[in-house]
C-alpha angles and dihedrals in degrees: 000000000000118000130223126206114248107259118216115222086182088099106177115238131209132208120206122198105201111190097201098203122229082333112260114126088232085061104056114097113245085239091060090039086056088046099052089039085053092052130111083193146029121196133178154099101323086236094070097030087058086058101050095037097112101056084052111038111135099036126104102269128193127199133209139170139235119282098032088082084131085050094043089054096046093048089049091047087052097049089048103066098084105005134056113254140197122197124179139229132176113243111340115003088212101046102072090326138103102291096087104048090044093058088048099057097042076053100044092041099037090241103172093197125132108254116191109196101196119188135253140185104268124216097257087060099035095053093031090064088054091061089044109240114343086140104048087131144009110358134171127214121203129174123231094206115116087189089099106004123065107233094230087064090044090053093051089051096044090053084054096050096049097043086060087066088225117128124271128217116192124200132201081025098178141359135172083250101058108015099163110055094081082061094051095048096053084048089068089043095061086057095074101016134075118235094243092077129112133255133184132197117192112196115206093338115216090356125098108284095031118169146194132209122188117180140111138274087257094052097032100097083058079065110042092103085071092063126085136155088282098063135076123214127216124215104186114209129233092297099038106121128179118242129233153158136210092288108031153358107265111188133306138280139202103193116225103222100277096117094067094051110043142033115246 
């Protein structure tokens, strides 16, 4: 009588969470290249999954929306019990992105698969390096996005940051939805700030169409047309300066502290 070994059909699954960066393939780490590239399976918000698509053509791909961020973890949970996944999240997955609500849900669910958070620039770096250093020290990042966060509670927390004199960096800045909130936001700021800082605004960093805005905190509401939910905007601090040669401004700078240790 021949014998056969036992077969398992228990196959352990994996779930990755790849946070892409701003979105340009240059920009993606090689460890979530090798995880995508690992992957059954990719899920995610179309947005991000059209910038990542060549590096997965060819793979089973699953699209959501947004506001079915809850939907979109459960079904990669499920899918990752016995499969590997991929799911996708713009700049850090963990920074604003899908980490957190993931990690909720297997919680919340008792999912025992293998998730794999693997980091990504986020947009306060990526857009930050296109103004030059206007976060060389201590920042703060606040969403303007009243979805999951009431805006009173936006606005308290705005009124601390800006009393610390460190730069800002606000994310989801202005939507047709909600745009007024930027406005009310660089309201606070003017509080506690002269008019003379600086203040940034990246459009679509690294991607086609990108654009730069350099003016201060006095001029900046003849300017807030120029701001959407793909861009990222820079309050410098009490330090912050805009830097210049003899032709033109090139990008801001909020010094370290160098300067008041060494001679250069």
């Amino acid at each position: 009588m021949d014998v056969s070994p036992l077969q398992s059909h228990d196959k352990r699954g994996k779930l990755y969470i790849v946070g892409t960066g701003p979105g340009d393939l240059l920009h993606i780490t090689p460890r979530a290249l090798k995880a995508l590239a690992e992957a059954e399976c990719v899920i995610g918000n179309g947005i991000y999954l059209d910038l990542v698509m060549p590096v997965i053509a060819g793979k089973e791909v699953i699209r959501s929306s947004m506001g079915r961020e809850v939907e979109r973890a459960s079904r990669a949970l499920d899918l990752a019990r016995d499969r590997t996944i991929a799911m996708v999240s713009g700049g850090d997955a963990g920074v604003y992105g899908m980490a957190g609500i993931v990690l909720e849900v297997a919680e919340s669910s008792g999912s025992t698969v293998e998730i794999e958070v693997i980091p990504g620039i986020t947009a306060a770096l990526s857009a930050a390096a296109r103004l030059g250093s206007p976060l060389s020290g201590d920042y703060v990042t606040i969403s303007l996005s009243d979805l999951l966060t009431p805006l009173e509670e936006i606005e308290r927390r705005l009124d601390l940051a800006f009393q610390m004199g460190v730069p800002v960096v606000l994310y989801n800045p202005r939507s047709r939805g909600r745009p007024h909130n930027l406005e009310t936001a660089i309201g606070i700021a003017r509080r506690h700030l002269p008019d003379e800082t600086p203040v940034g605004v990246v459009r679509n960093a690294y991607r086609d169409g990108e654009e730069r805005l350099i003016t201060t905190l006095g001029e900046f509401n003849e300017h807030i047309s120029f701001v959407d939910m793909h861009s990222i905007v820079f309050v410098g601090g009490e330090e912050t300066r805009i830097w210049r040669n003899e032709t033109d401004e090139r990008g801001i700078i909020t010094p370290r502290g160098y300067h008041r240790k060494y001679v250069y």
